Coordinates of C-alpha atoms in Angstrom, one line a residue:
M874 CA 95.5 118.3 101.1
D875 CA 97.3 114.9 99.9
I876 CA 97.1 111.7 102.3
G877 CA 100.3 111.1 101.7
V878 CA 102.3 114.5 102.7
I879 CA 99.6 114.1 106.3
S880 CA 100.6 110.6 106.7
V881 CA 103.7 111.3 107.1
R882 CA 103.7 114.5 108.7
Y883 CA 102.2 112.8 111.6
A884 CA 104.0 109.8 112.1
R885 CA 107.3 111.7 111.6
A886 CA 105.9 113.2 114.7
L887 CA 105.1 110.7 116.0
L888 CA 108.3 108.7 115.5
K889 CA 110.2 111.6 117.0
S890 CA 107.9 111.6 120.1
A891 CA 108.6 107.7 120.4
T892 CA 112.6 108.4 119.4
D893 CA 112.3 111.5 122.4
A894 CA 110.3 108.7 125.2
K895 CA 112.6 105.8 124.0
I896 CA 109.9 103.9 122.9
E897 CA 109.9 104.2 119.0
D898 CA 110.7 100.0 118.8
A899 CA 106.9 99.4 121.1
V900 CA 104.9 102.2 119.3
Y901 CA 106.8 100.4 115.7
T902 CA 105.6 97.6 116.7
E903 CA 102.0 99.1 117.0
M904 CA 101.7 100.6 114.1
Q905 CA 103.0 97.5 112.5
Q906 CA 99.9 95.3 114.6
L907 CA 97.8 98.9 113.9
A908 CA 98.6 98.8 109.5
K909 CA 98.0 94.8 110.2
S910 CA 94.6 94.9 111.3
Y911 CA 93.6 97.4 108.7
A912 CA 94.7 95.0 105.7
D913 CA 93.5 92.0 107.3
V914 CA 90.4 93.2 108.0
P915 CA 89.4 95.3 105.6
Q916 CA 85.4 97.1 107.0
L917 CA 87.4 98.7 110.0
R918 CA 88.2 101.5 107.4
F919 CA 84.8 101.9 106.2
T920 CA 84.1 101.6 110.4
I921 CA 86.7 103.8 111.1
D922 CA 85.1 106.6 108.1
N923 CA 81.6 106.3 109.7
P924 CA 80.3 109.7 110.9
M925 CA 78.0 108.6 112.7
L926 CA 80.1 106.0 114.8
S927 CA 81.4 107.7 117.8
K928 CA 84.9 109.1 118.9
D929 CA 84.8 107.2 121.8
N930 CA 84.5 104.3 119.9
K931 CA 87.0 104.6 117.2
E932 CA 88.9 105.6 119.8
A933 CA 88.3 102.0 121.1
L934 CA 88.6 100.5 117.6
L935 CA 91.6 102.1 117.0
L936 CA 93.4 100.7 120.0
T937 CA 91.9 97.2 119.7
A938 CA 93.8 97.2 116.8
A939 CA 96.6 98.9 117.9
G940 CA 97.6 95.6 119.9
K941 CA 96.4 94.2 124.0
N942 CA 98.3 97.4 125.5
P943 CA 98.9 99.8 123.8
S944 CA 101.3 102.2 125.2
E945 CA 100.3 105.8 126.3
L946 CA 101.5 107.7 123.6
T947 CA 99.5 105.4 121.2
K948 CA 96.8 106.1 122.8
A949 CA 98.0 110.3 123.3
F950 CA 98.5 109.9 119.4
I951 CA 94.9 108.2 118.6
Q952 CA 93.6 110.8 120.8
L953 CA 95.2 113.5 119.1
V954 CA 94.5 112.0 115.0
L955 CA 90.6 112.1 116.4
K956 CA 90.2 115.7 117.5
E957 CA 91.6 116.4 114.4
D958 CA 89.3 114.8 111.9
R959 CA 91.9 112.9 110.7
E960 CA 91.0 109.1 111.5
G961 CA 90.4 108.9 108.0
V962 CA 94.1 108.4 107.7
M963 CA 95.2 107.2 110.0
Q964 CA 96.3 103.7 108.8
F965 CA 98.6 105.7 106.3
I966 CA 100.1 107.2 109.4
A967 CA 100.8 103.6 110.1
N968 CA 102.0 102.7 107.5
S969 CA 103.7 105.4 107.3
Y970 CA 105.9 105.3 111.2
V971 CA 106.2 101.6 109.9
T972 CA 108.8 103.4 106.9
L973 CA 110.0 105.8 108.6
Y974 CA 110.6 103.5 111.7
R975 CA 112.2 101.0 109.0
Q976 CA 115.3 104.4 107.6
Q977 CA 116.0 105.3 111.2
K978 CA 117.2 101.8 112.6
N979 CA 117.9 100.6 108.7
V980 CA 116.1 98.0 109.0
I981 CA 115.4 95.8 105.9
R982 CA 112.3 93.1 105.2
G983 CA 113.4 89.8 103.8
R984 CA 112.1 87.2 102.8
L985 CA 113.3 82.6 102.3
I986 CA 111.0 80.7 100.1
T987 CA 111.9 77.2 100.4
A988 CA 110.7 74.3 99.2
A989 CA 110.6 72.6 102.5
A990 CA 110.6 74.4 105.8
V991 CA 114.2 75.2 107.1
S992 CA 115.3 74.4 110.4
P993 CA 116.3 78.1 112.5
A994 CA 120.4 77.4 112.0
T995 CA 119.7 78.1 107.9
E996 CA 117.3 80.7 108.6
Q997 CA 120.0 82.1 110.7
K998 CA 122.6 81.5 108.3
M999 CA 121.2 83.4 105.4
R1000 CA 119.3 86.0 108.1
Q1001 CA 123.2 86.4 109.1
M1002 CA 124.6 86.7 105.3
V1003 CA 122.1 89.5 104.4
E1004 CA 122.5 91.4 107.3
S1005 CA 126.4 91.1 106.3
K1006 CA 125.7 92.0 102.9
T1007 CA 123.4 95.1 103.7
N1008 CA 125.0 96.6 106.8
G1009 CA 121.5 96.5 108.3
T1010 CA 119.2 94.7 110.6
V1011 CA 116.7 92.4 108.5
E1012 CA 113.0 91.5 109.2
F1013 CA 113.2 87.7 108.3
E1014 CA 110.4 86.0 106.9
T1015 CA 110.1 82.6 105.6
E1016 CA 107.5 80.9 103.4
V1017 CA 107.5 77.3 102.3
N1018 CA 106.2 76.6 98.6
P1019 CA 106.4 73.6 97.5
E1020 CA 105.3 74.7 93.5
I1021 CA 109.7 75.4 93.8
I1022 CA 110.0 71.9 93.8
G1023 CA 113.9 72.5 95.9
G1024 CA 116.3 75.1 96.5
F1025 CA 116.0 78.5 97.5
I1026 CA 114.3 82.4 96.7
L1027 CA 116.0 84.5 99.1
E1028 CA 114.7 88.6 98.2
Y1029 CA 116.2 91.4 100.0
D1030 CA 115.7 95.0 99.3
S1031 CA 115.8 95.4 95.2
Y1032 CA 117.9 91.8 95.3
R1033 CA 116.5 88.8 94.3
M1034 CA 118.3 85.2 94.0
D1035 CA 116.6 82.4 92.8
A1036 CA 118.4 79.4 93.3
S1037 CA 114.7 77.1 93.0
V1038 CA 114.5 74.0 91.0
K1039 CA 111.5 75.2 89.1
S1040 CA 113.1 78.0 87.8
K1041 CA 117.1 75.9 86.9
L1042 CA 114.1 73.8 85.1
N1043 CA 112.5 76.6 83.3
S1044 CA 115.8 78.2 82.1
I1045 CA 116.8 74.4 80.7
L1046 CA 113.2 74.5 78.8
T1047 CA 113.9 78.1 77.4
Q1048 CA 117.2 76.8 75.8
L1049 CA 115.6 73.4 74.0
R1050 CA 112.7 75.9 72.8
K1051 CA 115.5 77.9 71.1

């Protein structure tokens, strides 16, 4: 079977169970943390895939990677994944859960890139603007990149607004070269 199909099936089942138990937000945070752990520590995947490592050690490792105090549902789910020998797709399951949760809750990821740090009030205004345009909740991330010189770059969904000084200067330079 295909890894994508397997991971989505497990993620759907976890999301349904979490929604029924009304803890889908907590499980979302845990799956985000688990996915982040896989991304931050590439050795985690190799360790989990190691057939010499006992299921108990794999379970302890995955629970630690999921956060400080994982919910009982997450604990039971990890045990199920290990029992079914699907630990090799756990990273994909976590990512699939995050994607499915965002679809279900209409959560859009947004990013604001500025040359200097912005005030929380400015960040909140940008978040509200994106939320009003998308009719959803926005997970907003800010980034400081001095290379854009000034202005900002706003990205969400498939939309990108580049109001940076660097892009304006590049545009003028392109015009002058013609």
